[in-house]
């Protein structure tokens, strides 16, 4: 059965203290889906950023506090299913589409065989303006990033949604692993591209010779990365090696490249490990 975006797809975007420019990103997909659900994790209302947008095209849900990306996504997806969505387009506030890429994405999804076997579709993401070409149109993946994903309503209901206790970071990876555990597929669409801003791009030179680019995050984010990565290995032992490789890359990046807040970041990594050992989840205390 074909997916009709204007009927079957509802988009969910999570806001957290968005800028006016970030709020404008919804314009890149608002006219190609049935409706947009804006879930706002900010303490103050940002409804004024939707002034001028046709009220029939969106629903604004203020949470009046940062309840975490998982809770916000769950609230948005639940609302989308009430609108009879068969698929949910999950978006970050700092992602946007070029329209031809979005329409190509939908076309490629409709061309995929055995659509009902897929729990998550994902586009490729462009971070630095460089577009990588791939020979295969589709690939099976263990996990993909949330922004730009098309998740099936059926899969969401079977998983019972994203894990609220993860709060932020690894929320998307846990969801994908859960989908695969249920026998559904996670597919990346290699010939559709989403423009996404992931942290802050920094450039350093190792030994004054080798140029290295890396994505920088605030130190507190590494608490969640470490804690939740370890939780994933416990929840899904079959993906333990996959998660261990990713965790080692995180630690390596801090040790080798972080010249701004290395000490504080390493402390957050250690606290994440310690809280995992003590079975402490939820927001950082």
Short mmCIF file of C-alpha atoms in Angstrom, two decimals:
data_model
loop_
_atom_site.label_atom_id
_atom_site.label_comp_id
_atom_site.label_asym_id
_atom_site.label_seq_id
_atom_site.Cartn_x
_atom_site.Cartn_y
_atom_site.Cartn_z
CA UNK A 1 0.00 0.00 0.00
CA UNK A 2 1.36 3.41 -0.99
CA UNK A 3 1.97 6.19 1.52
CA UNK A 4 0.09 9.39 0.74
CA UNK A 5 2.02 12.11 2.66
CA UNK A 6 -0.85 14.60 2.73
CA UNK A 7 -3.12 11.99 4.32
CA UNK A 8 -0.93 9.38 6.03
CA UNK A 9 1.99 11.42 7.44
CA UNK A 10 1.95 13.73 10.45
CA UNK A 11 5.21 15.49 11.38
CA UNK A 12 6.36 15.88 15.00
CA UNK A 13 8.99 18.50 15.81
CA UNK A 14 10.41 19.05 19.29
CA UNK A 15 11.38 22.59 20.29
CA UNK A 16 13.64 23.70 23.11
CA UNK A 17 14.22 27.46 23.34
CA UNK A 18 14.08 27.77 19.55
CA UNK A 19 15.30 30.81 17.68
CA UNK A 20 13.05 32.47 15.12
CA UNK A 21 15.28 31.01 12.40
CA UNK A 22 14.92 27.49 13.78
CA UNK A 23 11.16 27.90 14.05
CA UNK A 24 11.12 28.76 10.34
CA UNK A 25 12.44 25.27 9.53
CA UNK A 26 8.91 23.86 9.73
CA UNK A 27 8.12 25.79 6.54
CA UNK A 28 10.33 23.34 4.65
CA UNK A 29 7.87 20.48 5.21
CA UNK A 30 4.59 21.88 6.58
CA UNK A 31 2.86 21.87 3.17
CA UNK A 32 3.87 18.29 2.29
CA UNK A 33 2.36 16.45 5.28
CA UNK A 34 -1.11 16.22 6.77
CA UNK A 35 -0.24 18.31 9.83
CA UNK A 36 2.64 19.26 12.14
CA UNK A 37 2.67 18.67 15.89
CA UNK A 38 5.01 21.14 17.63
CA UNK A 39 5.95 19.91 21.10
CA UNK A 40 7.72 22.63 23.06
CA UNK A 41 10.07 21.59 25.88
CA UNK A 42 10.81 25.22 26.79
CA UNK A 43 9.86 26.76 30.13
CA UNK A 44 8.24 29.72 28.37
CA UNK A 45 5.73 29.59 25.53
CA UNK A 46 7.03 30.10 22.01
CA UNK A 47 3.64 30.11 20.34
CA UNK A 48 4.36 33.59 18.96
CA UNK A 49 6.90 31.98 16.61
CA UNK A 50 3.95 30.39 14.83
CA UNK A 51 2.21 33.69 14.16
CA UNK A 52 1.29 33.84 10.50
CA UNK A 53 1.21 30.04 10.09
CA UNK A 54 -2.16 28.61 9.08
CA UNK A 55 -3.64 27.26 12.33
CA UNK A 56 -5.16 24.32 10.48
CA UNK A 57 -1.68 23.07 9.59
CA UNK A 58 -0.27 22.62 13.10
CA UNK A 59 -0.96 21.78 16.74
CA UNK A 60 1.16 23.47 19.40
CA UNK A 61 1.75 21.55 22.66
CA UNK A 62 3.66 23.51 25.35
CA UNK A 63 5.15 21.34 28.11
CA UNK A 64 6.23 24.39 30.17
CA UNK A 65 9.39 22.55 31.24
CA UNK A 66 12.16 20.46 29.71
CA UNK A 67 10.81 16.93 30.08
CA UNK A 68 13.38 15.48 27.69
CA UNK A 69 13.34 14.53 24.02
CA UNK A 70 11.81 11.09 24.65
CA UNK A 71 8.76 12.40 26.52
CA UNK A 72 8.23 15.15 23.95
CA UNK A 73 8.43 12.69 21.06
CA UNK A 74 5.99 10.36 22.78
CA UNK A 75 3.47 13.14 23.32
CA UNK A 76 3.80 14.24 19.71
CA UNK A 77 3.49 10.71 18.30
CA UNK A 78 0.46 9.97 20.44
CA UNK A 79 -1.20 13.11 19.14
CA UNK A 80 -0.28 12.16 15.55
CA UNK A 81 -1.91 8.75 15.95
CA UNK A 82 -5.08 10.48 17.19
CA UNK A 83 -5.05 12.24 13.80
CA UNK A 84 -4.98 8.79 12.14
CA UNK A 85 -1.36 9.06 11.03
CA UNK A 86 0.02 5.83 9.57
CA UNK A 87 3.55 7.29 9.55
CA UNK A 88 5.18 9.98 11.69
CA UNK A 89 7.94 12.26 10.43
CA UNK A 90 10.13 13.09 13.45
CA UNK A 91 12.08 16.34 13.13
CA UNK A 92 14.60 18.32 15.18
CA UNK A 93 14.20 22.09 15.39
CA UNK A 94 17.57 22.59 13.66
CA UNK A 95 16.80 20.41 10.63
CA UNK A 96 15.21 21.42 7.35
CA UNK A 97 14.46 19.95 3.95
CA UNK A 98 15.05 21.12 0.44
CA UNK A 99 11.65 20.33 -1.04
CA UNK A 100 12.91 18.17 -3.90
CA UNK A 101 14.78 16.04 -1.35
CA UNK A 102 11.69 15.58 0.80
CA UNK A 103 9.54 14.59 -2.18
CA UNK A 104 12.27 12.24 -3.38
CA UNK A 105 12.39 10.72 0.11
CA UNK A 106 8.67 9.99 0.04
CA UNK A 107 8.91 8.55 -3.50
CA UNK A 108 11.80 6.28 -2.55
CA UNK A 109 9.91 5.05 0.49
CA UNK A 110 6.91 4.22 -1.70
CA UNK A 111 9.24 2.32 -4.03
CA UNK A 112 10.59 0.17 -1.20
CA UNK A 113 9.39 -3.46 -1.31
CA UNK A 114 7.62 -4.86 1.75
CA UNK A 115 6.83 -1.47 3.25
CA UNK A 116 4.91 -3.10 6.08
CA UNK A 117 8.12 -4.78 7.35
CA UNK A 118 9.77 -1.42 8.11
CA UNK A 119 9.49 0.32 11.47
CA UNK A 120 11.86 3.21 10.72
CA UNK A 121 13.01 4.93 7.54
CA UNK A 122 15.79 7.53 7.69
CA UNK A 123 17.34 9.91 5.15
CA UNK A 124 21.03 10.64 4.91
CA UNK A 125 21.95 13.80 6.81
CA UNK A 126 24.17 16.65 5.62
CA UNK A 127 26.12 18.41 8.38
CA UNK A 128 28.80 20.42 6.64
CA UNK A 129 27.42 20.99 3.15
CA UNK A 130 29.23 17.96 1.72
CA UNK A 131 26.97 15.48 -0.05
CA UNK A 132 28.21 11.88 -0.17
CA UNK A 133 26.98 9.69 -3.03
CA UNK A 134 25.96 6.09 -2.35
CA UNK A 135 25.60 3.28 -4.88
CA UNK A 136 22.76 1.47 -3.09
CA UNK A 137 19.40 3.16 -2.70
CA UNK A 138 18.64 1.49 0.66
CA UNK A 139 20.56 -0.09 3.54
CA UNK A 140 19.52 -1.95 6.67
CA UNK A 141 20.86 -0.28 9.82
CA UNK A 142 21.06 -1.09 13.53
CA UNK A 143 20.23 2.50 14.48
CA UNK A 144 19.70 5.92 12.91
CA UNK A 145 19.25 9.48 14.18
CA UNK A 146 15.72 10.67 14.89
CA UNK A 147 15.61 13.83 12.79
CA UNK A 148 14.04 13.16 9.40
CA UNK A 149 12.91 9.66 10.33
CA UNK A 150 9.62 8.26 9.19
CA UNK A 151 8.41 5.87 11.88
CA UNK A 152 5.39 3.65 11.44
CA UNK A 153 2.45 4.16 13.76
CA UNK A 154 2.24 0.38 14.07
CA UNK A 155 5.85 0.17 15.23
CA UNK A 156 5.38 3.01 17.71
CA UNK A 157 2.40 1.27 19.28
CA UNK A 158 4.24 -2.05 19.48
CA UNK A 159 7.27 -0.52 21.20
CA UNK A 160 5.06 1.68 23.41
CA UNK A 161 7.23 4.59 22.31
CA UNK A 162 10.56 6.10 23.28
CA UNK A 163 12.09 5.46 26.71
CA UNK A 164 11.33 8.48 28.90
CA UNK A 165 14.05 7.55 31.39
CA UNK A 166 16.76 8.11 28.74
CA UNK A 167 15.73 11.80 28.69
CA UNK A 168 18.13 12.83 25.87
CA UNK A 169 20.86 11.03 23.88
CA UNK A 170 20.60 7.42 22.70
CA UNK A 171 16.81 7.82 22.62
CA UNK A 172 16.81 7.24 18.87
CA UNK A 173 19.23 4.30 19.03
CA UNK A 174 17.19 2.56 21.73
CA UNK A 175 14.01 2.95 19.70
CA UNK A 176 15.65 1.45 16.59
CA UNK A 177 17.05 -1.51 18.54
CA UNK A 178 13.63 -2.13 20.05
CA UNK A 179 12.06 -2.04 16.57
CA UNK A 180 14.58 -4.60 15.32
CA UNK A 181 14.02 -6.78 18.39
CA UNK A 182 10.35 -6.91 17.37
CA UNK A 183 11.32 -8.20 13.93
CA UNK A 184 10.85 -4.96 11.99
CA UNK A 185 13.50 -3.25 9.87
CA UNK A 186 15.39 0.04 10.13
CA UNK A 187 16.16 1.33 6.64
CA UNK A 188 18.29 4.28 5.59
CA UNK A 189 17.36 5.87 2.26
CA UNK A 190 20.73 6.76 0.74
CA UNK A 191 19.46 9.01 -2.05
CA UNK A 192 17.48 11.48 0.08
CA UNK A 193 19.26 14.16 2.11
CA UNK A 194 18.20 16.18 5.16
CA UNK A 195 20.13 19.29 6.20
CA UNK A 196 20.87 19.02 9.90
CA UNK A 197 22.95 20.93 12.44
CA UNK A 198 24.53 18.58 14.96
CA UNK A 199 26.25 20.40 17.81
CA UNK A 200 29.05 22.85 17.00
CA UNK A 201 31.66 21.98 14.39
CA UNK A 202 35.20 22.55 15.62
CA UNK A 203 38.52 22.17 13.83
CA UNK A 204 41.85 21.36 15.46
CA UNK A 205 45.30 20.31 14.25
CA UNK A 206 46.92 17.29 15.84
CA UNK A 207 50.65 17.83 16.39
CA UNK A 208 50.19 20.94 14.27
CA UNK A 209 49.89 18.79 11.15
CA UNK A 210 46.69 16.75 10.85
CA UNK A 211 43.48 18.72 10.47
CA UNK A 212 40.60 17.16 12.39
CA UNK A 213 36.94 18.17 12.40
CA UNK A 214 34.68 17.09 15.23
CA UNK A 215 31.25 17.91 16.62
CA UNK A 216 31.41 19.56 20.04
CA UNK A 217 28.72 19.29 22.70
CA UNK A 218 28.29 20.82 26.15
CA UNK A 219 29.90 18.66 28.86
CA UNK A 220 26.57 17.60 30.41
CA UNK A 221 25.60 15.85 27.18
CA UNK A 222 28.40 13.34 27.69
CA UNK A 223 26.77 12.25 30.94
CA UNK A 224 23.77 11.03 28.97
CA UNK A 225 25.86 9.62 26.12
CA UNK A 226 27.87 7.41 28.47
CA UNK A 227 25.08 6.41 30.86
CA UNK A 228 22.55 5.62 28.17
CA UNK A 229 25.06 3.83 25.93
CA UNK A 230 25.85 1.48 28.82
CA UNK A 231 22.12 1.01 29.44
CA UNK A 232 21.66 0.02 25.80
CA UNK A 233 24.26 -2.74 26.08
CA UNK A 234 22.36 -4.09 29.07
CA UNK A 235 18.97 -3.86 27.36
CA UNK A 236 20.15 -5.30 24.04
CA UNK A 237 23.15 -7.63 24.59
CA UNK A 238 23.17 -8.59 20.91
CA UNK A 239 24.28 -5.01 20.08
CA UNK A 240 26.85 -4.76 22.87
CA UNK A 241 29.86 -4.64 20.51
CA UNK A 242 28.15 -2.01 18.36
CA UNK A 243 27.54 0.16 21.43
CA UNK A 244 31.02 -0.41 22.86
CA UNK A 245 32.61 0.79 19.61
CA UNK A 246 30.52 3.95 19.69
CA UNK A 247 31.35 4.57 23.35
CA UNK A 248 35.07 4.20 22.71
CA UNK A 249 34.81 6.80 19.93
CA UNK A 250 33.09 9.21 22.32
CA UNK A 251 35.85 8.86 24.93
CA UNK A 252 38.57 9.08 22.29
CA UNK A 253 37.06 12.29 20.93
CA UNK A 254 37.10 13.89 24.38
CA UNK A 255 40.63 12.78 25.24
CA UNK A 256 42.26 13.62 21.91
CA UNK A 257 40.30 16.59 20.55
CA UNK A 258 38.57 18.51 23.34
CA UNK A 259 40.81 21.44 24.23
CA UNK A 260 38.03 23.61 25.67
CA UNK A 261 36.38 21.70 28.52
CA UNK A 262 38.09 18.30 28.64
CA UNK A 263 38.28 18.02 32.44
CA UNK A 264 34.61 18.89 32.97
CA UNK A 265 33.53 16.57 30.16
CA UNK A 266 35.51 13.63 31.54
CA UNK A 267 33.89 14.23 34.94
CA UNK A 268 30.48 14.03 33.25
CA UNK A 269 31.51 10.78 31.54
CA UNK A 270 32.55 9.33 34.88
CA UNK A 271 29.31 10.43 36.54
CA UNK A 272 27.35 8.82 33.70
CA UNK A 273 29.18 5.52 34.31
CA UNK A 274 28.61 5.78 38.07
CA UNK A 275 24.90 6.56 37.77
CA UNK A 276 24.49 3.63 35.37
CA UNK A 277 26.07 1.37 37.99
CA UNK A 278 23.61 2.74 40.55
CA UNK A 279 20.68 2.31 38.11
CA UNK A 280 19.97 6.05 38.15
CA UNK A 281 18.12 7.17 35.03
CA UNK A 282 16.05 10.21 34.04
CA UNK A 283 17.35 13.82 34.00
CA UNK A 284 20.80 14.64 35.38
CA UNK A 285 20.59 15.42 39.08
#
